[in-house]
mmCIF file of C-alpha atoms in Angstrom:
data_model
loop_
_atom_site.group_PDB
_atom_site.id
_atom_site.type_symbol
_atom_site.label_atom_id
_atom_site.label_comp_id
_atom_site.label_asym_id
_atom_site.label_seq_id
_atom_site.Cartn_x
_atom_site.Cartn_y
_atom_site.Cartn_z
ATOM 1 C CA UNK A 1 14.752 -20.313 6.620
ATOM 2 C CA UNK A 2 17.386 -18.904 4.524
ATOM 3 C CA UNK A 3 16.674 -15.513 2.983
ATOM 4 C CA UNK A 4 18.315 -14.117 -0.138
ATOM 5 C CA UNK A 5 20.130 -10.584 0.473
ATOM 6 C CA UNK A 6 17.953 -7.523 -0.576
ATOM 7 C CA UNK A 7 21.516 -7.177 -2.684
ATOM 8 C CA UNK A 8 21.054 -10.183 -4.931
ATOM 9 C CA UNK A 9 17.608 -9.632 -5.928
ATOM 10 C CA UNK A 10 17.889 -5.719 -6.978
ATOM 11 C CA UNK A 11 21.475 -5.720 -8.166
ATOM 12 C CA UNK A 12 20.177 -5.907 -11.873
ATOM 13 C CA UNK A 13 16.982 -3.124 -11.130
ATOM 14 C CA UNK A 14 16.923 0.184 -12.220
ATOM 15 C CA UNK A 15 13.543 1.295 -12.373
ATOM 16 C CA UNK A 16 10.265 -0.271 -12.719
ATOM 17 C CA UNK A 17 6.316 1.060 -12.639
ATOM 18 C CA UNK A 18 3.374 0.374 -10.931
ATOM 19 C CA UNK A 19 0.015 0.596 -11.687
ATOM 20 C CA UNK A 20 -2.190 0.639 -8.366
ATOM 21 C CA UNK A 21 -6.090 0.423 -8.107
ATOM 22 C CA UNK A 22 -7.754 0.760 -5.025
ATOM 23 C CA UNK A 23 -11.243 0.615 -4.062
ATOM 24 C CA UNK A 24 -12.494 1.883 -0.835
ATOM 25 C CA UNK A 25 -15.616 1.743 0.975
ATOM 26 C CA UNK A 26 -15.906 3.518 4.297
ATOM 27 C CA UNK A 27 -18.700 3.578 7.056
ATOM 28 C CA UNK A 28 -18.817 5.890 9.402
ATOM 29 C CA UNK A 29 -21.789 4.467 12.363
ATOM 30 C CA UNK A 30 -22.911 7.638 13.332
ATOM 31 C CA UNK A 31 -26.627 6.891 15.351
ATOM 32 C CA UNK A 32 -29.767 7.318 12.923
ATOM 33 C CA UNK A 33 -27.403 8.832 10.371
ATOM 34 C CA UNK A 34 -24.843 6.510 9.062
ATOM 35 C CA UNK A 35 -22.179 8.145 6.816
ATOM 36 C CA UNK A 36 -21.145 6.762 3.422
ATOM 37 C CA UNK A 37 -17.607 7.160 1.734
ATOM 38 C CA UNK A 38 -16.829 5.178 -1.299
ATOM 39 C CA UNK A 39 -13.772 6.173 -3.935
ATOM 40 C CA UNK A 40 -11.829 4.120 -6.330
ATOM 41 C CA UNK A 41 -7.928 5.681 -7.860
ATOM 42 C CA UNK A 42 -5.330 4.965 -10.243
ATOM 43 C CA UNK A 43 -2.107 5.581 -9.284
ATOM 44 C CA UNK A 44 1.082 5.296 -11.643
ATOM 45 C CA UNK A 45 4.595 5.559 -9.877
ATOM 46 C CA UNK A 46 8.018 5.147 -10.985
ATOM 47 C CA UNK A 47 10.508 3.911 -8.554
ATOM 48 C CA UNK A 48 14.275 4.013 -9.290
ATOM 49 C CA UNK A 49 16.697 1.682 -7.081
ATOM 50 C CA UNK A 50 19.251 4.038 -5.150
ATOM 51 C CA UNK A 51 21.156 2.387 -3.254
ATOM 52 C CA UNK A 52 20.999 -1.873 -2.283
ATOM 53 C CA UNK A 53 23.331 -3.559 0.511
ATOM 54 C CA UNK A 54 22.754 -6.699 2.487
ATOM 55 C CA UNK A 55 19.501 -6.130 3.936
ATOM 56 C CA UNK A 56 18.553 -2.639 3.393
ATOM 57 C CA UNK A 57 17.952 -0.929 0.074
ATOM 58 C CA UNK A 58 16.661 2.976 -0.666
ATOM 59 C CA UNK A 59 14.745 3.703 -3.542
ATOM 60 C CA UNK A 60 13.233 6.791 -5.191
ATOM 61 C CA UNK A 61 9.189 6.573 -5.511
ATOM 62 C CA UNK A 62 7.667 9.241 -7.969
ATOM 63 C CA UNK A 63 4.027 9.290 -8.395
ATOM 64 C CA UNK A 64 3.273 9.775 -11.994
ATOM 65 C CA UNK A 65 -0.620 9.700 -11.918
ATOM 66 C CA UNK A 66 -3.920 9.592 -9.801
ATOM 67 C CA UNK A 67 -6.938 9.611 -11.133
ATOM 68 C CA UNK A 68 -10.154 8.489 -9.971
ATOM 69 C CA UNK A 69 -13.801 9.384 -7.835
ATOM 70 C CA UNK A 70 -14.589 9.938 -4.580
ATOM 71 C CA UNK A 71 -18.457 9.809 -3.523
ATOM 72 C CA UNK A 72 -19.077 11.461 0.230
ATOM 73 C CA UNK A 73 -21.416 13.338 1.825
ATOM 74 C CA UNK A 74 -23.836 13.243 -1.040
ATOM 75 C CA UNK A 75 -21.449 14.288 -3.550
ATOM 76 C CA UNK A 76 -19.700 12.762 -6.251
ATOM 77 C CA UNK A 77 -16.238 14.235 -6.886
ATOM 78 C CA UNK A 78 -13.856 12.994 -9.751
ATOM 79 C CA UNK A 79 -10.089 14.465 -9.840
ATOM 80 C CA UNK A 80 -7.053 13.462 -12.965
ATOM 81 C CA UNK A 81 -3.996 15.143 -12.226
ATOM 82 C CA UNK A 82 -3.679 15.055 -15.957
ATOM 83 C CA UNK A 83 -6.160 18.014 -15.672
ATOM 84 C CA UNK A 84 -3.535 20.690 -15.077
ATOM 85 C CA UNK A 85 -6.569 23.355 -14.940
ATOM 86 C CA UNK A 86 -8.574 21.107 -12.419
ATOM 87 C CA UNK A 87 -5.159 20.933 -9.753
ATOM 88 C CA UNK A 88 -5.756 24.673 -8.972
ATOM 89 C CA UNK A 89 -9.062 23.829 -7.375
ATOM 90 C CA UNK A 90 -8.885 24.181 -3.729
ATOM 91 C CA UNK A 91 -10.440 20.602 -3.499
ATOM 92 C CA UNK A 92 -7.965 18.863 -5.333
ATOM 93 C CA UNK A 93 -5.091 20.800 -3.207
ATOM 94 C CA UNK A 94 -3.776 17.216 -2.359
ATOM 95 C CA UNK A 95 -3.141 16.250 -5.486
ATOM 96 C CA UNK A 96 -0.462 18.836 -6.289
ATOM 97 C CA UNK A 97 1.531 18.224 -2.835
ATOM 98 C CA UNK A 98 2.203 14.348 -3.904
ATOM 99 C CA UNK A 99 2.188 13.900 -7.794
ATOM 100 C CA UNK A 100 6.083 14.207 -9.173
ATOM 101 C CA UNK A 101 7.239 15.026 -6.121
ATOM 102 C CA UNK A 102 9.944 12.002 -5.538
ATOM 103 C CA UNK A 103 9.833 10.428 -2.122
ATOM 104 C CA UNK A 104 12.708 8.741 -1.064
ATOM 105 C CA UNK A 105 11.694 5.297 0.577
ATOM 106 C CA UNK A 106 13.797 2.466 2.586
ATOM 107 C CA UNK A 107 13.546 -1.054 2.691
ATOM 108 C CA UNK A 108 14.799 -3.344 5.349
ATOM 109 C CA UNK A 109 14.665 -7.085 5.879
ATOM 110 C CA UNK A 110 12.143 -6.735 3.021
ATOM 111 C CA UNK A 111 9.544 -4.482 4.335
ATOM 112 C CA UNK A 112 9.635 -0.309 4.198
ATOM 113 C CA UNK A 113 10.229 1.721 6.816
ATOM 114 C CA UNK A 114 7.052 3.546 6.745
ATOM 115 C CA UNK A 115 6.854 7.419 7.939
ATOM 116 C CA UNK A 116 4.744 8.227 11.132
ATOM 117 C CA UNK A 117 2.979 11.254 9.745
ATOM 118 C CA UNK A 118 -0.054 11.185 7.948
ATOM 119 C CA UNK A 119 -1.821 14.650 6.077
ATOM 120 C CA UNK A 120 -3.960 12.641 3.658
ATOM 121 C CA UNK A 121 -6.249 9.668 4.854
ATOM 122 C CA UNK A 122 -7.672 9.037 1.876
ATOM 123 C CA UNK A 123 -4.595 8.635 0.312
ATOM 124 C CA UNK A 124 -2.536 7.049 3.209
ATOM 125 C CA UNK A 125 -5.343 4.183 4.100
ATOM 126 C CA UNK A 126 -3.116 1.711 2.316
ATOM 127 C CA UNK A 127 0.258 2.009 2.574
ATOM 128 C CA UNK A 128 2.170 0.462 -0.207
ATOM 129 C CA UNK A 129 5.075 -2.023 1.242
ATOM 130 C CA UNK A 130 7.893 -1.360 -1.240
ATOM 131 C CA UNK A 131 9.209 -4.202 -0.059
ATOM 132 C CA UNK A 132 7.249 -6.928 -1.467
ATOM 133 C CA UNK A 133 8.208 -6.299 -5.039
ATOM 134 C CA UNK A 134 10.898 -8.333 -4.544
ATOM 135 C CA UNK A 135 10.838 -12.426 -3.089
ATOM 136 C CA UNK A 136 13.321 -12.863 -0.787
ATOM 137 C CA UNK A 137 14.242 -16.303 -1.630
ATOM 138 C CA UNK A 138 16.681 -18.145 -4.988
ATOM 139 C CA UNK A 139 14.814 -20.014 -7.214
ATOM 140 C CA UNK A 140 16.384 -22.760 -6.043
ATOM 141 C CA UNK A 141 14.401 -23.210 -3.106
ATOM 142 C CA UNK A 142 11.041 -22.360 -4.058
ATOM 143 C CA UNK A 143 8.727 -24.725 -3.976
ATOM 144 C CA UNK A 144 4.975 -25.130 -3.670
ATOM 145 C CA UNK A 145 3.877 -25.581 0.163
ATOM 146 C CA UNK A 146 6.586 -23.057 1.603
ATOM 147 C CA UNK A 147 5.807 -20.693 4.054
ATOM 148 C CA UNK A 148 6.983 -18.244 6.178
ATOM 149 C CA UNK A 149 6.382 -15.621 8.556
ATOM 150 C CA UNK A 150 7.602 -12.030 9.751
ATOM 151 C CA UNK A 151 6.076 -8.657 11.155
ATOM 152 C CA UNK A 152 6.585 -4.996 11.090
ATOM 153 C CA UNK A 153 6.075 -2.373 13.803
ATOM 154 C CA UNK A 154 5.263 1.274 12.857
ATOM 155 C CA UNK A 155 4.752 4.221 15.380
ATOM 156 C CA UNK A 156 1.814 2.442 17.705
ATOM 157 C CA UNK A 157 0.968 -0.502 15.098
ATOM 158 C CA UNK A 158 1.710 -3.885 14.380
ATOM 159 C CA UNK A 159 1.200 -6.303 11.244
ATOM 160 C CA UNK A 160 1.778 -9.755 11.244
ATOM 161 C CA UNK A 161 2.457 -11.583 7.685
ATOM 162 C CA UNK A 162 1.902 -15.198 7.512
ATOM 163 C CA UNK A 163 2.984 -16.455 3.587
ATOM 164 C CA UNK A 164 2.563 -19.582 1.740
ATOM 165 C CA UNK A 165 3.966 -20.455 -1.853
ATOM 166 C CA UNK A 166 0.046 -21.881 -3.390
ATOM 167 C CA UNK A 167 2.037 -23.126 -6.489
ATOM 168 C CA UNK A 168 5.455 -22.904 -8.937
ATOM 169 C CA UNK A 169 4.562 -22.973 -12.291
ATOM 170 C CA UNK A 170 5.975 -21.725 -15.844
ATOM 171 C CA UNK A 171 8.703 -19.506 -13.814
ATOM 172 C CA UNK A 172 5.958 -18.288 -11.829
ATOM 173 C CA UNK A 173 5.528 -18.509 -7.916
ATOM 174 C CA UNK A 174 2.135 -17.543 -6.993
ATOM 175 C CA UNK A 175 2.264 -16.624 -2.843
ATOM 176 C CA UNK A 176 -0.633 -16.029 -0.400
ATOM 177 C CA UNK A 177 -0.260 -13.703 2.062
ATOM 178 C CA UNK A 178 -2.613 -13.203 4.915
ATOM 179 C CA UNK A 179 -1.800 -10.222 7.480
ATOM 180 C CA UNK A 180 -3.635 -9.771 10.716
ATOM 181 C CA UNK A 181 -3.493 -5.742 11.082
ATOM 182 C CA UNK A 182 -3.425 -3.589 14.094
ATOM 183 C CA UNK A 183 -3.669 0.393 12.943
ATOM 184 C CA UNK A 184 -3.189 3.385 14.974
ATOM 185 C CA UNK A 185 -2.804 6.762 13.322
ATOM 186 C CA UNK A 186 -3.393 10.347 14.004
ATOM 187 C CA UNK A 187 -3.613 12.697 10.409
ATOM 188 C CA UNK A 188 -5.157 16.148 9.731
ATOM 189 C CA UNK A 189 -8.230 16.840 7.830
ATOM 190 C CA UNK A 190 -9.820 20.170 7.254
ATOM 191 C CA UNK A 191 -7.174 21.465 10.130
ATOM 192 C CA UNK A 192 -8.017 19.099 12.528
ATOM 193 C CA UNK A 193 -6.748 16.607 14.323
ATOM 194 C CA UNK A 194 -7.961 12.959 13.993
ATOM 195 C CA UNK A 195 -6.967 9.595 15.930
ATOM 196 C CA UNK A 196 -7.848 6.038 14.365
ATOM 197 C CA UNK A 197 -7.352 2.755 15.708
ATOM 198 C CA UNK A 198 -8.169 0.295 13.754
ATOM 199 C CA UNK A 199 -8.052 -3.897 13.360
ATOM 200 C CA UNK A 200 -8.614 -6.355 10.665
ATOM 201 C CA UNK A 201 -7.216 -8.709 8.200
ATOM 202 C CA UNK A 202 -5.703 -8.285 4.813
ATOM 203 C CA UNK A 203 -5.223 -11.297 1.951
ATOM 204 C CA UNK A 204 -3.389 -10.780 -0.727
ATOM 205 C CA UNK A 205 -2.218 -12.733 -3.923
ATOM 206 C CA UNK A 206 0.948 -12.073 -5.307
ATOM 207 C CA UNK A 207 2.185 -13.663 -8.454
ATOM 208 C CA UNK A 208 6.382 -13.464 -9.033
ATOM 209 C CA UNK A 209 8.712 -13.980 -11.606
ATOM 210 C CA UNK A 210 10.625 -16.974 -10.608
ATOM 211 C CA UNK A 211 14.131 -16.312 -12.627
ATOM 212 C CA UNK A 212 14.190 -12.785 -11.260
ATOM 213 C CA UNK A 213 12.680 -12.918 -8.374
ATOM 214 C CA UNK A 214 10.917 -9.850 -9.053
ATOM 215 C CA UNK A 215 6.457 -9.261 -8.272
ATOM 216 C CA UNK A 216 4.504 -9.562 -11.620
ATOM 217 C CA UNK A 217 1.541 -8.913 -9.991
ATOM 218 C CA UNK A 218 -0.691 -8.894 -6.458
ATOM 219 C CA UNK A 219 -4.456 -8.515 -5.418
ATOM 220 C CA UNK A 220 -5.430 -7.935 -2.513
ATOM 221 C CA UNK A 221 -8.659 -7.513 0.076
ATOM 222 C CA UNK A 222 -8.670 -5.853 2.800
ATOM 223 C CA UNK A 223 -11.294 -5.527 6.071
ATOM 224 C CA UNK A 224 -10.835 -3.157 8.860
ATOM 225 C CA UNK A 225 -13.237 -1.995 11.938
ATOM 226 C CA UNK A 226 -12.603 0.286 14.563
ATOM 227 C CA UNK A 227 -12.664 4.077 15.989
ATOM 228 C CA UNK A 228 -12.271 7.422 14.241
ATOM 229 C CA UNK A 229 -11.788 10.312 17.245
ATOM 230 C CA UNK A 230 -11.912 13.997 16.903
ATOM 231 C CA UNK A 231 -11.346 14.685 20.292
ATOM 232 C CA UNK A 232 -15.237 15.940 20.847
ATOM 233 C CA UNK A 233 -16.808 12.555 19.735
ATOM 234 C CA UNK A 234 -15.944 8.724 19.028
ATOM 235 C CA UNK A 235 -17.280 6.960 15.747
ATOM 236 C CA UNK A 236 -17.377 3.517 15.075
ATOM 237 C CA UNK A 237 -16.267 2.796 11.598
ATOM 238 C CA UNK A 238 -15.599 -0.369 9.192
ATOM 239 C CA UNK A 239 -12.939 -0.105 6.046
ATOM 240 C CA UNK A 240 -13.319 -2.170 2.920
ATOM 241 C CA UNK A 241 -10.626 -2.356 0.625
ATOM 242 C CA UNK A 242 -9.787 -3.868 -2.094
ATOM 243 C CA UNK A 243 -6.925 -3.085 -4.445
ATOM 244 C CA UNK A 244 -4.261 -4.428 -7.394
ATOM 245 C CA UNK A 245 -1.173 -3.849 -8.367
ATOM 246 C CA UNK A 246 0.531 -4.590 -11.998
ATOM 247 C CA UNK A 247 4.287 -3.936 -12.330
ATOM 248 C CA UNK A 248 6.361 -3.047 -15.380
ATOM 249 C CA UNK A 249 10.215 -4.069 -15.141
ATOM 250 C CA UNK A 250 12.505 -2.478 -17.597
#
């Protein structure tokens, strides 16, 4: 399988925006008192192309935007970090540590190197991979029925990506992806320290722009089960996710 070079495909990229929805439904099993967690976001980020060689490209990822609700513990709570006022509320403390604060992010072999710490689970649940903006193939060679595979490695977890080009039409190349997901991660909540480990499956839908090789488009679902630890107790949990993604190319 011959890959095109991260190079070819961004050379004519500046910068682009992405709209990303996400809906998330979390269940903690705790006995005779199950524990409920459901939110949904908007987040708008800019991302300017930096630097682009053979198989590695760095990028600068600005988050513009988040807005949505979050529904735990009996409580509904609904943050915009277009409400200036609202961001000095200790509860929406998060918000003000990620919007416009430019991140820089790498891409190799067309996946991101993703960063081993964690402070925010409910925003760090799903990590965007910068690298599937772009399909690492020419034109040329697309064709309905093609597929491929690959896998990425982060701190103590693994995904494997399985892909298959569904269908070429009107410049478009609409690709399945289905990634079996193995997820451990430690983060900090409320100043202390929690360990997940986590499995499941992801599928995903992306739709590209065939001339320019560049994402359009992507849905995806999401299903996860596992362990949340504390270090005093162990609780079963199951993830539900599902989330899209629209991208604007200037």
């Amino acid at each position: 399988m011959h890959f095109n070079s991260i190079a070819q495909n961004v050379s004519s990229v500046t910068d682009f925006k992405v709209i990303h929805t996400l809906n998330n439904n979390t269940t903690f099993h705790i006995p005779n008192q199950p524990l409920f967690f459901q939110s949904n976001k908007t987040t708008n980020t800019q991302f300017s192309i930096l630097h682009s060689a053979d198989e590695y490209f760095q990028l600068s990822a600005t988050i513009l935007s988040v807005k949505g609700k979050l529904f735990a513990f009996g409580q509904e709570q609904i943050f915009n970090s277009d409400d200036t006022a609202g961001l000095n509320s200790t509860e929406l403390a998060w918000l003000k540590e990620i919007v416009n604060k430019p991140k820089t992010v790498e891409v190799k072999q067309f996946h991101a190197v993703q960063s081993p710490s964690k402070s925010n689970p409910f925003f760090d649940i799903e990590l965007e991979d910068a690298g599937k903006y772009f399909l690492p193939f020419a034109s040329s060679i697309v064709k309905a029925g093609l597929s491929w595979s690959d896998s990425t490695f982060s701190d103590s977890s693994k995904f494997i990506h399985q892909y298959l080009i569904l269908k070429v039409q009107d410049n478009r190349a609409t690709v399945s992806v289905l990634s079996d997901l193995i997820i451990q991660t430690s983060f900090t909540q409320s100043g202390q320290m929690i360990q997940q480990n986590l499995k499941g499956i992801a599928r995903a839908e992306r739709i590209y722009d065939l001339n320019a090789s560049k994402l359009l488009s992507e849905s995806v679902s999401t299903k996860l089960s596992g362990s949340s630890n504390n270090g005093t107790d162990i609780i079963p949990l199951t993830i539900e996710l599902k989330s899209t993604s629209i991208v604007s190319w200037k």
